[in-house]
Coordinates of C-alpha atoms in Angstrom, one line a residue:
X557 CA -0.9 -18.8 -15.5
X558 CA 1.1 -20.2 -18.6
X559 CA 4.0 -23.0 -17.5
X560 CA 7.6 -22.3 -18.6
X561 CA 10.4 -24.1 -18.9
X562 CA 13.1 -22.2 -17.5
X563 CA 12.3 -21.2 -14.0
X564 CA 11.3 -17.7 -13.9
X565 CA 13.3 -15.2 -12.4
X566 CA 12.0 -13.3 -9.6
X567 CA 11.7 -9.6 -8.4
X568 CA 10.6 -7.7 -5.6
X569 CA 7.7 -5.6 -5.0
X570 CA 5.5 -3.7 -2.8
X571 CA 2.8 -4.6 -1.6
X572 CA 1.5 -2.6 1.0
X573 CA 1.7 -4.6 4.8
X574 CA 4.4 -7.0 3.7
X575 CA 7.2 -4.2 3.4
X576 CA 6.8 -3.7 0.3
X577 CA 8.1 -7.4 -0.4
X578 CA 5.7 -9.6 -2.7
X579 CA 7.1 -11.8 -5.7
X580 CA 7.0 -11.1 -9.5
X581 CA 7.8 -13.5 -12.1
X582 CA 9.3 -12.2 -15.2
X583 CA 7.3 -13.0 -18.3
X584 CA 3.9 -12.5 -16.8
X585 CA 1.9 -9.7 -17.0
X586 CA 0.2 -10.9 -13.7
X587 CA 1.4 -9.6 -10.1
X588 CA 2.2 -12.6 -7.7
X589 CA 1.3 -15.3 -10.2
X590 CA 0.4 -18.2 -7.1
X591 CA -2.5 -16.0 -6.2
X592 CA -6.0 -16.7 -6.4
X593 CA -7.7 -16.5 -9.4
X594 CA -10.2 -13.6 -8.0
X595 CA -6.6 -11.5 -8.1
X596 CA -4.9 -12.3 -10.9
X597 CA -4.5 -9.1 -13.4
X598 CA -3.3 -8.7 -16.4
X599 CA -2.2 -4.7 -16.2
X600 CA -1.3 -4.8 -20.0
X601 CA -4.8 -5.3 -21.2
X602 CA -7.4 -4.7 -22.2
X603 CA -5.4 -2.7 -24.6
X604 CA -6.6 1.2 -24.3
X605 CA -8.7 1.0 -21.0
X606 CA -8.1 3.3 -18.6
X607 CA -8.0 2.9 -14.5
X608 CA -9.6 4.3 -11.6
X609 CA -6.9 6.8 -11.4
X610 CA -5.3 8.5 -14.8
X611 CA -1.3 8.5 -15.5
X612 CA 0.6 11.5 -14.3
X613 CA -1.0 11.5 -11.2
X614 CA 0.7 11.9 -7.6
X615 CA -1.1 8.4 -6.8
X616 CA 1.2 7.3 -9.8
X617 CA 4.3 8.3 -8.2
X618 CA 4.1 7.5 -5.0
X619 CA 2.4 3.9 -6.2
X620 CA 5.4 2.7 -8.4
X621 CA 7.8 3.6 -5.1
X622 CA 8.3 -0.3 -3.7
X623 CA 10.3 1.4 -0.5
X624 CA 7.6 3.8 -0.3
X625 CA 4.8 1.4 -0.1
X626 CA 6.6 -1.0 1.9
X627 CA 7.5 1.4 4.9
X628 CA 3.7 3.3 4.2
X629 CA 2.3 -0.2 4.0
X630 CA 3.8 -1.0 7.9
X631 CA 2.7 2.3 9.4
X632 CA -0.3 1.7 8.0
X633 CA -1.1 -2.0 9.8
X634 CA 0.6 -0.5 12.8
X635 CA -2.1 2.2 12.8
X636 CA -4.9 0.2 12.4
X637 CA -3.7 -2.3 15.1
X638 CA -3.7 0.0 17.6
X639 CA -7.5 -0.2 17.6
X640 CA -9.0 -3.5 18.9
X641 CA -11.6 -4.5 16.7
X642 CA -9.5 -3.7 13.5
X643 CA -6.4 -6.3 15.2
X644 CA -9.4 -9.1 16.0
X645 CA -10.9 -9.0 12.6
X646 CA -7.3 -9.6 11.0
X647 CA -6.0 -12.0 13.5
X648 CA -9.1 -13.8 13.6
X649 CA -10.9 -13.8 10.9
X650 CA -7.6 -14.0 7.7
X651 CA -5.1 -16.4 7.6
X652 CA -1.9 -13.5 8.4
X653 CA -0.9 -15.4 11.6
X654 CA -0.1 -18.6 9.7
X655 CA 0.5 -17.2 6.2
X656 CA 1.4 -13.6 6.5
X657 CA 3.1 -13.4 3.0
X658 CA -0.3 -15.0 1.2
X659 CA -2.1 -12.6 3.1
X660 CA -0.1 -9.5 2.1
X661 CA 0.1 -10.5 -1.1
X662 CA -3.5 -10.3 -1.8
X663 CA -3.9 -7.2 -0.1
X664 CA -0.6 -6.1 -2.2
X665 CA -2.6 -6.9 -5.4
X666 CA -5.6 -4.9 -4.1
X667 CA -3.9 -1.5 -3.8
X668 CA -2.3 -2.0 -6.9
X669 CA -5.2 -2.7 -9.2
X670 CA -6.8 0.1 -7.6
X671 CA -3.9 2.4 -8.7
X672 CA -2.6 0.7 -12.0
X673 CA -5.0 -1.9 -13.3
X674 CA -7.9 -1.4 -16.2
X675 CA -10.8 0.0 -14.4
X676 CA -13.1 -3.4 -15.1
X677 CA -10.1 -5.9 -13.1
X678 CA -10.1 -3.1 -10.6
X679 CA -14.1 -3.3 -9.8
X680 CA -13.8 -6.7 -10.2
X681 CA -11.0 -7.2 -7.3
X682 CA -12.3 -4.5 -4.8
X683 CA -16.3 -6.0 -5.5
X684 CA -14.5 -9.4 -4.1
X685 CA -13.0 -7.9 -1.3
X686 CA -16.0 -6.0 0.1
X687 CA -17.7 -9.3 -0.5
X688 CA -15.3 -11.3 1.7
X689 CA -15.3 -8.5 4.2
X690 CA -19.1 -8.7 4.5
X691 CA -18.8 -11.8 6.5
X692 CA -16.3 -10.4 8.9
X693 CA -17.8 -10.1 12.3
X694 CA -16.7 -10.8 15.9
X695 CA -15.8 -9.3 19.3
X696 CA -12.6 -8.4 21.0
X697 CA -11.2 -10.1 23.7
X698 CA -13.1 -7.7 25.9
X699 CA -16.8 -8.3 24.5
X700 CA -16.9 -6.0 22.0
X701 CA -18.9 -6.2 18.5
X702 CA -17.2 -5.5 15.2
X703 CA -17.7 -5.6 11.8
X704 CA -15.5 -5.4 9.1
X705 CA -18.1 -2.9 6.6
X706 CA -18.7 -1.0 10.0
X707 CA -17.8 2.8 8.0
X708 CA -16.0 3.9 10.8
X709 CA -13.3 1.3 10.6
X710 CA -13.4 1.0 6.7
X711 CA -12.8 5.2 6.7
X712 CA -10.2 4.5 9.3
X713 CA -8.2 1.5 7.1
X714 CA -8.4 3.9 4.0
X715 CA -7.0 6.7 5.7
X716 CA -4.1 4.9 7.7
X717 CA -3.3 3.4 4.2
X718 CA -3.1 6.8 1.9
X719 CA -1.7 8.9 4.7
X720 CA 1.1 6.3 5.2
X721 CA 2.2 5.9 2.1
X722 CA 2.0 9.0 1.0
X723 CA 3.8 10.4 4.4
X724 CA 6.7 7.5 3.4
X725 CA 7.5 8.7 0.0
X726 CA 7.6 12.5 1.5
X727 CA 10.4 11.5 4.2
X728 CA 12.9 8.4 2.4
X729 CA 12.1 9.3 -1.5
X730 CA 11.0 12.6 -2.5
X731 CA 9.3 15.7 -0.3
X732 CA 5.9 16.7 -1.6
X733 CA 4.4 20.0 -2.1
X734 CA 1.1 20.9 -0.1
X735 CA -0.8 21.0 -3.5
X736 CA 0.9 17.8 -4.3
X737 CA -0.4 16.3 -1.2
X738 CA -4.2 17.4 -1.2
X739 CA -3.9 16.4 -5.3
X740 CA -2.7 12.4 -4.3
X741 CA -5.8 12.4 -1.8
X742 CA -8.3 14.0 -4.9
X743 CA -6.4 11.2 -6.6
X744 CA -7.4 8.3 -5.1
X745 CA -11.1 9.2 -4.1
X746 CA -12.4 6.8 -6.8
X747 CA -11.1 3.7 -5.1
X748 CA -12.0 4.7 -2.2
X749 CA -15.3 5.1 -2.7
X750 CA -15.6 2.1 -4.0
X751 CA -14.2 -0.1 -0.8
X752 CA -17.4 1.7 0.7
X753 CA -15.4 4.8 2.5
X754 CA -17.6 7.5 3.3
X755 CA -14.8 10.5 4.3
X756 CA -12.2 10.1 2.6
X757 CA -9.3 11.7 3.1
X758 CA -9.0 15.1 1.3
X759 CA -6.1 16.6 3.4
X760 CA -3.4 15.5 5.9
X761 CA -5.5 17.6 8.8
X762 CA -8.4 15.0 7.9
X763 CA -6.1 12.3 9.0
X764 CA -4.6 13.7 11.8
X765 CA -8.7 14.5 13.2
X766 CA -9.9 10.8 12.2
X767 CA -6.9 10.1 14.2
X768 CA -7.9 12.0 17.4
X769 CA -11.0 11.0 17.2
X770 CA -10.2 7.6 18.1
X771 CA -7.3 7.8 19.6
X772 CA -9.1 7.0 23.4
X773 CA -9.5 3.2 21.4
X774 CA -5.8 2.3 20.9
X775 CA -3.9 0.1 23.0
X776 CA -0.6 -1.5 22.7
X777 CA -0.5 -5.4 22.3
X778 CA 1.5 -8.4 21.5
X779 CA 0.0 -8.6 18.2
X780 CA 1.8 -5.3 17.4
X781 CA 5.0 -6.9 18.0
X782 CA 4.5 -10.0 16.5
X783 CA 3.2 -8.4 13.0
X784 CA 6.9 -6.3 13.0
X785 CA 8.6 -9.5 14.1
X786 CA 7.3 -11.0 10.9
X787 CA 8.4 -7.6 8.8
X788 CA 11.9 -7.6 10.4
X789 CA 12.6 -11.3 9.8
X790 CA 12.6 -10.8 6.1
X791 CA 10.4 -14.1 5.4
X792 CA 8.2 -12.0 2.6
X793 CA 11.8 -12.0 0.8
X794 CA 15.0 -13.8 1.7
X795 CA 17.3 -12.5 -0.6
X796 CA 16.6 -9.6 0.5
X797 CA 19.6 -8.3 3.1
X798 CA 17.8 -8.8 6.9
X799 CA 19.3 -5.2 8.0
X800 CA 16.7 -3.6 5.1
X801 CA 13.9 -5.3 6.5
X802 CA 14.4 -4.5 9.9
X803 CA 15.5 -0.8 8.9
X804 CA 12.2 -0.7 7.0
X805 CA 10.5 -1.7 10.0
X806 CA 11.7 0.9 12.4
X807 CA 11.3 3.3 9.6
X808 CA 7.6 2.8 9.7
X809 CA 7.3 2.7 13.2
X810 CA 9.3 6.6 12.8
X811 CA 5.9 7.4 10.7
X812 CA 3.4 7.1 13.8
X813 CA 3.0 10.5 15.7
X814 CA 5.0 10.6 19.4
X815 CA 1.3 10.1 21.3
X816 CA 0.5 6.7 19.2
X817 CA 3.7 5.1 19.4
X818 CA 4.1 5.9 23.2
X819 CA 0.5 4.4 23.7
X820 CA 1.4 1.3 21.4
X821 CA 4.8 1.0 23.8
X822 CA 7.0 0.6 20.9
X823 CA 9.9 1.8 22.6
X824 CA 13.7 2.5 21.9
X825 CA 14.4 -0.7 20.3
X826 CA 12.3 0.7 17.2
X827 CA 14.6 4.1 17.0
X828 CA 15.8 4.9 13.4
X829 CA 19.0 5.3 13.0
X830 CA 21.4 7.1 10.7
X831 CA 22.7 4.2 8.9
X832 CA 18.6 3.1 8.2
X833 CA 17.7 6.2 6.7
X834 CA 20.6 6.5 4.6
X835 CA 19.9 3.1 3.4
X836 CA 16.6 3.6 2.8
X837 CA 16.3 6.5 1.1
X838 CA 19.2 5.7 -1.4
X839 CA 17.0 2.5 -1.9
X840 CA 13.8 5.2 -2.6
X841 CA 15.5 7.4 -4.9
X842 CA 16.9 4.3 -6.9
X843 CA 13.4 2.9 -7.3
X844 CA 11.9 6.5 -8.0
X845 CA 14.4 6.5 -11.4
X846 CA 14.6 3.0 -12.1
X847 CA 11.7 0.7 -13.3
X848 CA 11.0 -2.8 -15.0
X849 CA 9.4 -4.1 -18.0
X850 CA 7.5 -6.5 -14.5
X851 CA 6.0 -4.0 -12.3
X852 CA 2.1 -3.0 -12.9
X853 CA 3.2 0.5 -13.6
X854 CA 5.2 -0.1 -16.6
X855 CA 2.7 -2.3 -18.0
X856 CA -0.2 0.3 -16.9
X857 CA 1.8 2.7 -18.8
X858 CA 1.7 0.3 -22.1
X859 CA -2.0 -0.7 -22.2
X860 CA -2.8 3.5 -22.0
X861 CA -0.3 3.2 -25.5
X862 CA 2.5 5.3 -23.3
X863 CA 6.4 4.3 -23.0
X864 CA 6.2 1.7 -20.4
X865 CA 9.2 4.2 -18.4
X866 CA 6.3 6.4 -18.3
X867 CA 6.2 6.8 -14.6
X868 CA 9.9 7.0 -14.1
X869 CA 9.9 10.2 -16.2
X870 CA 10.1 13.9 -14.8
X871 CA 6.6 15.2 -14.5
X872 CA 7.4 17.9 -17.5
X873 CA 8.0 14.9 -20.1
X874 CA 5.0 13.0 -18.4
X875 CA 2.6 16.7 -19.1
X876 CA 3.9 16.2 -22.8
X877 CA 3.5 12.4 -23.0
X878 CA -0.2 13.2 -21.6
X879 CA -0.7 16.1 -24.2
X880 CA -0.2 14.1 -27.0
X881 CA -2.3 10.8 -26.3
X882 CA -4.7 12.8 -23.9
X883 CA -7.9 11.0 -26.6
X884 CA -7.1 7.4 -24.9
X885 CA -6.8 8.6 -21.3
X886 CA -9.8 9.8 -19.9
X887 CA -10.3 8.3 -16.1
X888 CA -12.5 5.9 -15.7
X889 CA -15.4 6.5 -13.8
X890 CA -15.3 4.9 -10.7
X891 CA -18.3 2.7 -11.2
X892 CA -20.4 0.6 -13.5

């Protein structure tokens, strides 16, 4: 990371189980330069590479949605908590309980290379991942095994993560098609695949059975509460007004189906109301027009030699965009 003189300004963006708050700095082509090194990506080069998943593409629309990936991003640890040996790996085994932001950040920088970055950063940051994850084993609190690369549970964290964000930019930005929605799950098959899933999603009804399937596991605990009490505090982004963050909160817990958040208890207290989803989905359709020279999509859009408003643009002047520099943007394959 290059020092500067002037302290850099600072703007907001998703990453996917801090409510969509992690920190830019302007003048970097690098998400959330404090991370690691292992994380840090340069989304502008190299010049002409493409990603794991090509412009135009529904995973490109919903990905450049902060709002949407924040409120997916919750829904999605919510989900995942409900099941014991998911919640002990995390609480155990990462440092979210005493650096939740750090934590999120990382996991922020994940997803987003996986949508937006050159295809060689991307293998690179999802290889180091899987390689961290290897040594992620326990029990839960009653005596039973996990293990982070168990493919049950990694199929079960990819699906909770598509199918949230993808359900979140249907309800607060823009409603999706049915061909749109089986289209973003073809989408992002590539990076799945590589994080070691076996079934990924291909459909919404894939969800919804993975879902019944282990449904019997999930329980409600105090975890669950304390992981929104850390969303609605705002701590991931202070300047942020404190109603949005809580509003985001209970708009994730809206996402979970009646039986789950019944069997999680997450009660009344967690009800959207009218003035959140107004709030919110103004806050959606703003970010689904308006983008910056800082986020990994506009500078995704500049290394593949397109305007970086690329993925602000209707999908008609996106088709032409694509139609006349289709030579440079052929998808990567998803590995080496």
């Amino acid at each position: 990371m290059m020092h500067q003189i002037a302290q850099p300004e600072k703007q907001v963006l998703a990453g996917p189980e801090n409510g969509g708050m992690m920190q830019l700095e302007r003048g970097s082509a690098a998400v959330a330069p404090d991370l690691p090194p292992a994380y840090q990506v340069d989304f502008r080069s190299p010049a002409g590479e493409p990603g794991l998943v090509p412009p135009g593409s529904v995973q490109w629309r919903v990905f450049k949605n902060p709002i949407a990936l924040g409120i997916g991003g919750v829904a999605a640890v919510l989900l995942e908590f409900a099941d014991a040996r998911i919640r002990s790996g995390v609480w155990d085994h990462s440092i979210y309980k005493v650096d939740p932001i750090g934590r999120s950040q990382r996991t922020g920088m994940a997803a987003m290379v996986g949508v937006f970055g050159p295809a060689s950063a991307a293998r690179r940051v999802i290889g180091g991942v899987n390689r961290m994850h290897r040594k992620v084993t326990g029990e839960t609190p009653r005596g039973e095994a996990y293990r982070a690369l168990d493919p049950e549970l990694l199929d079960w964290v990819s699906a909770t993560a598509g199918y949230g964000f993808l359900e979140a930019y249907h309800r607060f930005v823009r409603p999706l098609t049915t061909a749109d929605r089986r289209r973003y799950y073809s989408d992002g098959e590539a990076v799945a695949r590589l994080y070691g899933v076996e079934h990924p999603l291909t459909s919404d009804a894939d969800f919804f059975a993975m879902l019944d399937a282990l449904f019997p596991r999930f329980e409600a605990h105090p975890i669950n509460r304390e992981f929104l009490d850390i969303i609605q505090s705002g701590q991931a982004a202070p300047t942020i007004p404190k109603f949005l963050h809580r509003a985001l909160a209970r708009a994730a817990v809206s996402l979970l189906p009646d039986k789950v958040r019944e069997r999680m208890e997450l009660g009344k207290e967690f009800d959207l109301t009218t003035r959140d989803r107004i709030a919110l989905k103004l806050a959606g359709r703003l970010a689904d027009r308006i983008g910056s020279p800082h986020m990994p999509a506009w500078q995704a859009a500049e290394r593949l030699g397109l305007p970086g408003r690329f993925a602000w643009l209707n999908p008609a002047a996106q088709q032409r965009l694509l139609a006349r520099h289709g030579e440079i943007l052929v998808q990567a394959e998803p590995a080496e």
